[in-house]
Amino acid sequence: MNAAACYFVRAMADENTEIAHGLRRRDPELLDRLIEEYQHRLLRYLMYLTGRRDLAEDFFQETWVRVLERGSQYDGRHEFSTWLFTIARNLVIDHLRRKRPASFDSLADPDGLAPFDIAATAQPSAFDTTVQREQNEQISAGMQHIAAEYRETLVLRFQEGMSLEEIANVTGAPLGTVKSRIYRGLSALQPWLKGARL
Amino acid sequence: MNPDLMNSDVHERARLMIALFGEERPGPEELSNAERSWLAAHLESCASCREFAENSRETIRLLRAIPITAGERLVSTTQMRVRQRAQELQRQQERFWVVCVCCAAVTLSTLVTTPVLWRGFAWMGEQARLSPPVWEGGFVVFYLMPAVLAGILLLARGTFLTDHNGSYQD
Ligand SMILES: [Zn+2]
C-alpha cells in the first residue's frame, strides 16, 4: 500500500474510532452531524429497499433513534456506514416480518416490498436535461422490475461504493451470493438501458 | 486467479469480472495483472462481451445519476426526535442511578441497625418476660413490615414498571 493510501486508511480508522466514542457518550452534536452527513445515502438506500418515500422517511428516523440507543454496540473497527446500513436493513426486515410473518423471504421476493416508485420521488435539479431525466426514468423502471435483492446489492455497490465484503456484512449474504447478485442485477438492468438510449 | 471465476465458461467469466471489477477501484478488490490481460485479450476478440462492458459502464453511470435527496424537514425532524430520545434515555439513566444509590443506602443502614434492633428486641422481651420465640417473631414481623408494605403499594399501583418503561424500545 502506498503512503497516500496508508494515510487515507488511518484517517478513516481514526474517524470511525471518534464516532464510536461519540456514540458511546450519546454526543448530540456528533449525531446531528452524522444525520446530515448520511442523509442522502441512507434515504436512498431505504428507498431502494422499501420502494416508497414515506416508508423510507419513517425508517430513516427510526434508524437514527436506533443508532442513538445502540450506539455503544458500534466498535469503530468497521466502517460506520456499514453498521448504519445494517441497522436500517434490520429495521426494514423486522417490519416486513411483522407484516407478513407467514411468507418471510421479503428481499428475495419482489412482491414482499412495495412497487418501486422512484420516478415520483426524484427531485431533478434545474440542470437536469430532458434526456437525462428520460434515462433516469428508464433505469428507474428497470430497478422496479428486478428482484429486490439485486436492487439492494446494486445500490450498495454502485451508489454507496461498498466493497464486496461490506455488502456481505450489511446483507448477511455469503460473498459468492453477493457477487452473483451484482452480476445478475447488472445483466437484468441492461435491457432497460436500451430503452434509455432511444 | 480468483477461484470464483475459474469454473464458468469464458464469456460468463469475462462478464463476471466486468460486473465485479470493471471499474477502477483501489484496494484489494482489483483484478490481478494476469486477469486484467486475460480480460483485455478476451474483450479484443469478443464483440458480445465488449457490448456487455459498455452497457455495464453506462448502467452504472445512470444508476449513480438517479437523484434522490433527503429534504431539510426530514433532517431537522430526525435531529429533533433523536435529541428528545437522548433526553429520555438520560432521564432513565438518572432514575436508575437514584434507585442504585437508594438501594446502597438502605443496605448500609440495614447492616448498621440490625444488630442494635436485635438487642433492643431482646431487652424488651426480657423486660416483658416473653419467651425468646415470641420476641424473635416480633422482630421478624417488624423487620419485614416496610418491605411488605412497599410491595403492597407497588402492586396497588399495578402498572408501575410498564408506565415507566413504556417508551423503552427493544
Ligand atoms: Zn465473450
Short mmCIF file of C-alpha atoms and ligand atoms in Angstrom, two decimals:
data_model
loop_
_atom_site.label_atom_id
_atom_site.label_comp_id
_atom_site.label_asym_id
_atom_site.label_seq_id
_atom_site.Cartn_x
_atom_site.Cartn_y
_atom_site.Cartn_z
CA MET A 1 0.00 0.00 0.00
CA ASN A 2 1.44 3.38 -0.87
CA ALA A 3 1.83 6.25 1.60
CA ALA A 4 -1.26 8.14 0.45
CA ALA A 5 -3.44 5.03 0.74
CA CYS A 6 -1.96 4.30 4.19
CA TYR A 7 -2.73 7.83 5.31
CA PHE A 8 -6.29 7.54 3.97
CA VAL A 9 -6.93 4.20 5.72
CA ARG A 10 -5.54 5.56 9.02
CA ALA A 11 -7.64 8.72 8.76
CA MET A 12 -10.78 6.61 8.17
CA ALA A 13 -9.94 4.38 11.14
CA ASP A 14 -9.43 7.46 13.35
CA GLU A 15 -12.74 8.86 12.26
CA ASN A 16 -14.54 5.57 12.98
CA THR A 17 -12.97 5.44 16.45
CA GLU A 18 -14.04 9.00 17.09
CA ILE A 19 -17.59 8.16 16.01
CA ALA A 20 -17.61 5.10 18.29
CA HIS A 21 -16.54 7.23 21.29
CA GLY A 22 -19.11 9.90 20.48
CA LEU A 23 -21.90 7.34 20.13
CA ARG A 24 -21.00 5.82 23.47
CA ARG A 25 -21.36 9.28 25.04
CA ARG A 26 -24.56 9.88 23.01
CA ASP A 27 -22.99 13.11 21.88
CA PRO A 28 -25.84 15.19 20.36
CA GLU A 29 -23.51 17.30 18.21
CA LEU A 30 -21.99 14.20 16.66
CA LEU A 31 -25.42 12.69 15.98
CA ASP A 32 -26.59 15.89 14.31
CA ARG A 33 -23.50 15.87 12.13
CA LEU A 34 -23.89 12.19 11.20
CA ILE A 35 -27.57 12.65 10.32
CA GLU A 36 -26.63 15.47 7.99
CA GLU A 37 -23.66 13.66 6.53
CA TYR A 38 -25.50 10.43 5.75
CA GLN A 39 -28.93 11.90 4.94
CA HIS A 40 -28.95 11.29 1.19
CA ARG A 41 -27.15 7.96 1.24
CA LEU A 42 -29.34 6.45 3.95
CA LEU A 43 -32.57 7.72 2.46
CA ARG A 44 -31.56 6.46 -0.99
CA TYR A 45 -30.77 3.00 0.39
CA LEU A 46 -34.04 2.89 2.31
CA MET A 47 -35.99 4.00 -0.74
CA TYR A 48 -34.50 1.24 -2.84
CA LEU A 49 -35.19 -1.20 -0.04
CA THR A 50 -38.79 -0.21 0.68
CA GLY A 51 -39.79 1.24 -2.66
CA ARG A 52 -41.72 4.08 -1.02
CA ARG A 53 -40.57 7.51 0.08
CA ASP A 54 -42.99 7.83 3.03
CA LEU A 55 -41.93 4.45 4.40
CA ALA A 56 -38.27 5.22 3.74
CA GLU A 57 -38.58 8.50 5.70
CA ASP A 58 -40.16 6.69 8.66
CA PHE A 59 -37.34 4.14 8.65
CA PHE A 60 -34.82 6.96 8.27
CA GLN A 61 -35.94 8.46 11.59
CA GLU A 62 -36.21 5.05 13.27
CA THR A 63 -32.72 4.16 12.13
CA TRP A 64 -31.20 7.22 13.81
CA VAL A 65 -33.14 6.62 17.02
CA ARG A 66 -31.78 3.07 16.96
CA VAL A 67 -28.26 4.40 16.34
CA LEU A 68 -28.64 6.53 19.46
CA GLU A 69 -29.95 3.64 21.57
CA ARG A 70 -27.46 1.06 20.34
CA GLY A 71 -24.52 3.40 19.84
CA SER A 72 -22.39 1.58 22.37
CA GLN A 73 -22.51 -1.52 20.15
CA TYR A 74 -20.55 0.20 17.38
CA ASP A 75 -16.91 -0.71 17.94
CA GLY A 76 -15.31 1.62 15.40
CA ARG A 77 -13.42 -1.21 13.77
CA HIS A 78 -15.74 -1.35 10.77
CA GLU A 79 -16.96 1.45 8.56
CA PHE A 80 -19.72 3.43 10.26
CA SER A 81 -21.80 3.36 7.06
CA THR A 82 -21.76 -0.46 7.05
CA TRP A 83 -23.10 -0.52 10.62
CA LEU A 84 -25.66 2.18 9.84
CA PHE A 85 -26.98 0.37 6.78
CA THR A 86 -27.16 -2.91 8.70
CA ILE A 87 -29.33 -1.24 11.34
CA ALA A 88 -31.56 0.27 8.66
CA ARG A 89 -31.86 -3.05 6.88
CA ASN A 90 -32.73 -4.93 10.07
CA LEU A 91 -35.47 -2.43 10.84
CA VAL A 92 -36.99 -2.92 7.39
CA ILE A 93 -36.70 -6.72 7.66
CA ASP A 94 -38.34 -6.68 11.12
CA HIS A 95 -41.15 -4.55 9.73
CA LEU A 96 -41.70 -6.93 6.82
CA ARG A 97 -41.50 -9.94 9.10
CA ARG A 98 -44.26 -8.48 11.29
CA LYS A 99 -46.31 -7.57 8.24
CA ARG A 100 -46.12 -10.95 6.54
CA PRO A 101 -44.83 -13.47 9.07
CA ALA A 102 -46.02 -16.49 7.09
CA SER A 103 -44.12 -15.81 3.90
CA PHE A 104 -40.97 -14.14 5.11
CA ASP A 105 -38.44 -14.07 2.37
CA SER A 106 -39.03 -10.44 1.68
CA LEU A 107 -35.88 -9.41 -0.04
CA ALA A 108 -35.86 -12.50 -2.17
CA ASP A 109 -39.49 -11.96 -3.06
CA PRO A 110 -40.10 -8.89 -5.22
CA ASP A 111 -43.74 -8.84 -4.08
CA GLY A 112 -42.60 -8.57 -0.49
CA LEU A 113 -41.84 -4.91 -0.99
CA ALA A 114 -43.97 -2.09 -2.28
CA PRO A 115 -43.82 -1.32 -6.00
CA PHE A 116 -40.74 0.74 -6.63
CA ASP A 117 -41.79 4.31 -7.23
CA ILE A 118 -38.63 6.29 -7.68
CA ALA A 119 -39.79 8.42 -10.59
CA ALA A 120 -42.40 10.10 -8.43
CA THR A 121 -39.88 10.88 -5.73
CA ALA A 122 -36.91 12.03 -7.70
CA GLN A 123 -36.18 15.72 -7.45
CA PRO A 124 -34.41 16.68 -10.64
CA SER A 125 -32.25 19.75 -10.36
CA ALA A 126 -32.60 22.73 -12.64
CA PHE A 127 -29.63 21.44 -14.63
CA ASP A 128 -31.28 18.15 -15.49
CA THR A 129 -31.83 17.83 -19.17
CA THR A 130 -34.81 16.07 -20.62
CA VAL A 131 -32.58 13.32 -21.93
CA GLN A 132 -31.03 12.74 -18.54
CA ARG A 133 -34.45 12.63 -16.96
CA GLU A 134 -35.68 10.11 -19.50
CA GLN A 135 -32.63 7.95 -18.97
CA ASN A 136 -33.13 8.12 -15.22
CA GLU A 137 -36.75 7.13 -15.63
CA GLN A 138 -35.80 4.18 -17.82
CA ILE A 139 -33.21 2.87 -15.42
CA SER A 140 -35.58 3.51 -12.51
CA ALA A 141 -38.21 1.48 -14.33
CA GLY A 142 -35.61 -1.24 -14.72
CA MET A 143 -34.89 -1.12 -10.99
CA GLN A 144 -38.62 -1.52 -10.37
CA HIS A 145 -38.64 -4.77 -12.27
CA ILE A 146 -35.58 -6.50 -10.93
CA ALA A 147 -35.67 -8.55 -7.74
CA ALA A 148 -35.33 -6.58 -4.50
CA GLU A 149 -32.15 -8.41 -3.51
CA TYR A 150 -30.46 -7.41 -6.80
CA ARG A 151 -31.68 -3.85 -6.37
CA GLU A 152 -30.25 -3.63 -2.88
CA THR A 153 -26.89 -5.09 -3.91
CA LEU A 154 -26.56 -2.75 -6.90
CA VAL A 155 -27.31 0.27 -4.72
CA LEU A 156 -24.75 -0.74 -2.12
CA ARG A 157 -22.11 -1.46 -4.73
CA PHE A 158 -22.51 1.31 -7.26
CA GLN A 159 -24.18 4.11 -5.34
CA GLU A 160 -22.62 3.55 -1.94
CA GLY A 161 -19.35 2.29 -3.34
CA MET A 162 -19.14 -0.52 -0.78
CA SER A 163 -16.66 -3.35 -1.08
CA LEU A 164 -17.97 -6.87 -1.68
CA GLU A 165 -17.21 -7.77 1.93
CA GLU A 166 -19.03 -4.73 3.29
CA ILE A 167 -22.08 -5.66 1.21
CA ALA A 168 -21.89 -9.21 2.57
CA ASN A 169 -21.80 -7.75 6.11
CA VAL A 170 -24.78 -5.48 5.53
CA THR A 171 -26.95 -8.04 3.76
CA GLY A 172 -25.80 -11.09 5.71
CA ALA A 173 -25.35 -12.95 2.42
CA PRO A 174 -22.26 -15.04 1.59
CA LEU A 175 -19.64 -13.36 -0.60
CA GLY A 176 -20.42 -15.66 -3.53
CA THR A 177 -24.09 -14.70 -3.38
CA VAL A 178 -23.18 -11.00 -3.32
CA LYS A 179 -21.03 -11.44 -6.44
CA SER A 180 -23.73 -13.32 -8.25
CA ARG A 181 -26.36 -10.70 -7.30
CA ILE A 182 -24.22 -7.89 -8.70
CA TYR A 183 -23.64 -9.74 -11.93
CA ARG A 184 -27.26 -10.82 -12.32
CA GLY A 185 -28.62 -7.44 -11.28
CA LEU A 186 -26.42 -5.60 -13.75
CA SER A 187 -27.35 -8.06 -16.51
CA ALA A 188 -31.06 -7.73 -15.67
CA LEU A 189 -30.85 -3.92 -15.93
CA GLN A 190 -29.22 -3.88 -19.34
CA PRO A 191 -32.36 -4.39 -21.45
CA TRP A 192 -33.71 -1.22 -19.79
CA LEU A 193 -30.62 0.66 -20.81
CA LYS A 194 -31.54 0.11 -24.44
CA GLY A 195 -34.82 1.90 -23.77
CA ALA A 196 -32.90 4.70 -22.11
CA ARG A 197 -30.78 5.21 -25.20
CA LEU A 198 -33.71 5.62 -27.59
CA MET B 1 -6.51 -16.36 -10.10
CA ASN B 2 -9.84 -15.62 -8.49
CA PRO B 3 -11.39 -19.09 -7.83
CA ASP B 4 -14.93 -17.80 -8.37
CA LEU B 5 -14.04 -17.08 -11.93
CA MET B 6 -12.46 -20.45 -12.73
CA ASN B 7 -15.47 -22.67 -13.30
CA SER B 8 -17.65 -20.55 -15.52
CA ASP B 9 -17.37 -20.58 -19.26
CA VAL B 10 -15.17 -17.87 -20.79
CA HIS B 11 -17.88 -15.33 -21.61
CA GLU B 12 -19.55 -15.76 -18.24
CA ARG B 13 -16.15 -15.41 -16.61
CA ALA B 14 -15.38 -12.24 -18.54
CA ARG B 15 -18.76 -10.72 -17.69
CA LEU B 16 -18.49 -11.58 -14.02
CA MET B 17 -15.10 -9.84 -13.99
CA ILE B 18 -16.58 -6.80 -15.71
CA ALA B 19 -19.55 -6.64 -13.32
CA LEU B 20 -17.44 -7.06 -10.20
CA PHE B 21 -14.21 -5.34 -11.06
CA GLY B 22 -14.90 -3.41 -14.25
CA GLU B 23 -14.47 -0.08 -12.52
CA GLU B 24 -11.14 1.22 -11.38
CA ARG B 25 -11.43 0.51 -7.68
CA PRO B 26 -8.47 0.91 -5.35
CA GLY B 27 -7.65 -1.73 -2.76
CA PRO B 28 -7.74 -5.50 -2.57
CA GLU B 29 -10.61 -5.91 -4.99
CA GLU B 30 -8.65 -5.09 -8.09
CA LEU B 31 -8.06 -7.72 -10.73
CA SER B 32 -4.60 -9.21 -10.85
CA ASN B 33 -2.39 -8.28 -13.79
CA ALA B 34 -2.89 -11.73 -15.31
CA GLU B 35 -6.67 -11.44 -15.02
CA ARG B 36 -6.55 -7.94 -16.44
CA SER B 37 -4.60 -9.03 -19.52
CA TRP B 38 -6.82 -12.07 -19.97
CA LEU B 39 -9.91 -9.83 -19.87
CA ALA B 40 -8.38 -7.29 -22.26
CA ALA B 41 -7.50 -10.06 -24.73
CA HIS B 42 -10.99 -11.53 -24.46
CA LEU B 43 -12.67 -8.16 -24.98
CA GLU B 44 -10.46 -7.59 -28.02
CA SER B 45 -11.86 -10.71 -29.66
CA CYS B 46 -15.43 -10.87 -28.31
CA ALA B 47 -17.90 -8.26 -29.51
CA SER B 48 -20.69 -9.52 -27.27
CA CYS B 49 -18.67 -9.15 -24.06
CA ARG B 50 -17.45 -5.77 -25.28
CA GLU B 51 -21.06 -4.69 -25.59
CA PHE B 52 -21.75 -6.05 -22.10
CA ALA B 53 -18.84 -3.99 -20.74
CA GLU B 54 -20.08 -0.80 -22.42
CA ASN B 55 -23.63 -1.39 -21.25
CA SER B 56 -22.44 -2.09 -17.72
CA ARG B 57 -20.49 1.17 -17.60
CA GLU B 58 -23.48 3.10 -18.86
CA THR B 59 -25.89 1.35 -16.47
CA ILE B 60 -23.64 2.17 -13.52
CA ARG B 61 -23.34 5.78 -14.65
CA LEU B 62 -27.13 6.09 -14.89
CA LEU B 63 -27.63 4.36 -11.54
CA ARG B 64 -25.41 6.97 -9.94
CA ALA B 65 -27.24 9.79 -11.68
CA ILE B 66 -30.67 9.00 -10.22
CA PRO B 67 -31.42 11.95 -7.96
CA ILE B 68 -32.73 11.09 -4.51
CA THR B 69 -32.23 13.63 -1.78
CA ALA B 70 -33.48 13.94 1.76
CA GLY B 71 -35.34 17.17 2.46
CA GLU B 72 -34.29 19.66 5.13
CA ARG B 73 -37.52 18.96 7.01
CA LEU B 74 -36.71 15.25 7.29
CA VAL B 75 -33.24 16.02 8.60
CA SER B 76 -34.42 18.56 11.19
CA THR B 77 -37.33 16.35 12.33
CA THR B 78 -34.95 13.43 12.74
CA GLN B 79 -32.43 15.52 14.66
CA MET B 80 -35.18 16.73 16.98
CA ARG B 81 -36.51 13.21 17.54
CA VAL B 82 -33.06 11.89 18.30
CA ARG B 83 -32.42 14.71 20.80
CA GLN B 84 -35.75 14.04 22.54
CA ARG B 85 -34.96 10.35 22.78
CA ALA B 86 -31.49 11.16 24.10
CA GLN B 87 -33.07 13.27 26.86
CA GLU B 88 -35.47 10.42 27.71
CA LEU B 89 -32.58 7.99 27.93
CA GLN B 90 -30.66 10.46 30.07
CA ARG B 91 -33.60 10.75 32.48
CA GLN B 92 -33.95 6.96 32.60
CA GLN B 93 -30.29 6.66 33.42
CA GLU B 94 -30.56 9.27 36.15
CA ARG B 95 -33.54 7.44 37.67
CA PHE B 96 -31.57 4.23 37.54
CA TRP B 97 -28.71 5.86 39.47
CA VAL B 98 -31.09 7.27 42.07
CA VAL B 99 -32.52 3.77 42.59
CA CYS B 100 -28.98 2.33 42.86
CA VAL B 101 -27.93 4.93 45.44
CA CYS B 102 -31.14 4.35 47.45
CA CYS B 103 -30.53 0.57 47.42
CA ALA B 104 -26.96 1.07 48.61
CA ALA B 105 -28.09 3.42 51.39
CA VAL B 106 -30.81 1.01 52.54
CA THR B 107 -28.37 -1.93 52.55
CA LEU B 108 -25.83 0.05 54.56
CA SER B 109 -28.33 1.28 57.12
CA THR B 110 -29.75 -2.26 57.46
CA LEU B 111 -26.29 -3.63 58.19
CA VAL B 112 -25.74 -0.98 60.85
CA THR B 113 -29.15 -1.05 62.53
CA THR B 114 -29.98 -4.77 62.52
CA PRO B 115 -27.71 -5.77 65.47
CA VAL B 116 -28.90 -2.75 67.50
CA LEU B 117 -32.54 -3.56 66.78
CA TRP B 118 -32.00 -7.21 67.66
CA ARG B 119 -30.53 -6.27 71.04
CA GLY B 120 -33.39 -3.84 71.62
CA PHE B 121 -35.99 -6.57 70.97
CA ALA B 122 -34.10 -8.97 73.25
CA TRP B 123 -34.09 -6.34 76.04
CA MET B 124 -37.82 -5.59 75.61
CA GLY B 125 -38.59 -9.36 75.58
CA GLU B 126 -36.69 -9.74 78.83
CA GLN B 127 -38.46 -6.80 80.45
CA ALA B 128 -41.86 -8.10 79.35
CA ARG B 129 -40.85 -11.66 80.40
CA LEU B 130 -41.62 -13.05 76.92
CA SER B 131 -40.18 -16.33 75.68
CA PRO B 132 -37.47 -15.90 73.01
CA PRO B 133 -39.61 -17.31 70.09
CA VAL B 134 -42.23 -14.62 70.78
CA TRP B 135 -39.92 -11.59 70.71
CA GLU B 136 -37.96 -13.12 67.84
CA GLY B 137 -41.23 -13.44 65.89
CA GLY B 138 -42.00 -9.83 66.75
CA PHE B 139 -38.57 -8.80 65.45
CA VAL B 140 -39.11 -10.64 62.13
CA VAL B 141 -42.55 -9.01 61.62
CA PHE B 142 -41.19 -5.54 62.47
CA TYR B 143 -38.18 -6.12 60.26
CA LEU B 144 -40.12 -7.24 57.21
CA MET B 145 -43.04 -4.81 57.61
CA PRO B 146 -41.58 -1.93 55.49
CA ALA B 147 -40.71 -4.27 52.61
CA VAL B 148 -44.16 -5.93 52.74
CA LEU B 149 -45.89 -2.52 52.80
CA ALA B 150 -43.78 -1.24 49.91
CA GLY B 151 -44.58 -4.39 47.92
CA ILE B 152 -48.30 -3.95 48.51
CA LEU B 153 -48.13 -0.29 47.48
CA LEU B 154 -46.24 -1.16 44.30
CA LEU B 155 -48.74 -3.89 43.46
CA ALA B 156 -51.57 -1.43 44.06
CA ARG B 157 -50.03 0.93 41.54
CA GLY B 158 -50.15 -2.07 39.24
CA THR B 159 -48.51 -0.87 36.09
CA PHE B 160 -45.64 0.93 37.81
CA LEU B 161 -42.88 -0.61 35.72
CA THR B 162 -44.75 -0.62 32.42
CA ASP B 163 -45.61 3.06 32.92
CA HIS B 164 -42.02 3.96 33.47
CA ASN B 165 -40.56 1.75 30.78
CA GLY B 166 -43.31 2.29 28.24
CA SER B 167 -41.08 4.18 25.87
CA TYR B 168 -38.33 1.60 26.07
CA GLN B 169 -37.71 0.09 22.64
CA ASP B 170 -36.45 -3.47 22.40
ZN ZN C 1 -17.08 -13.05 -24.55
#
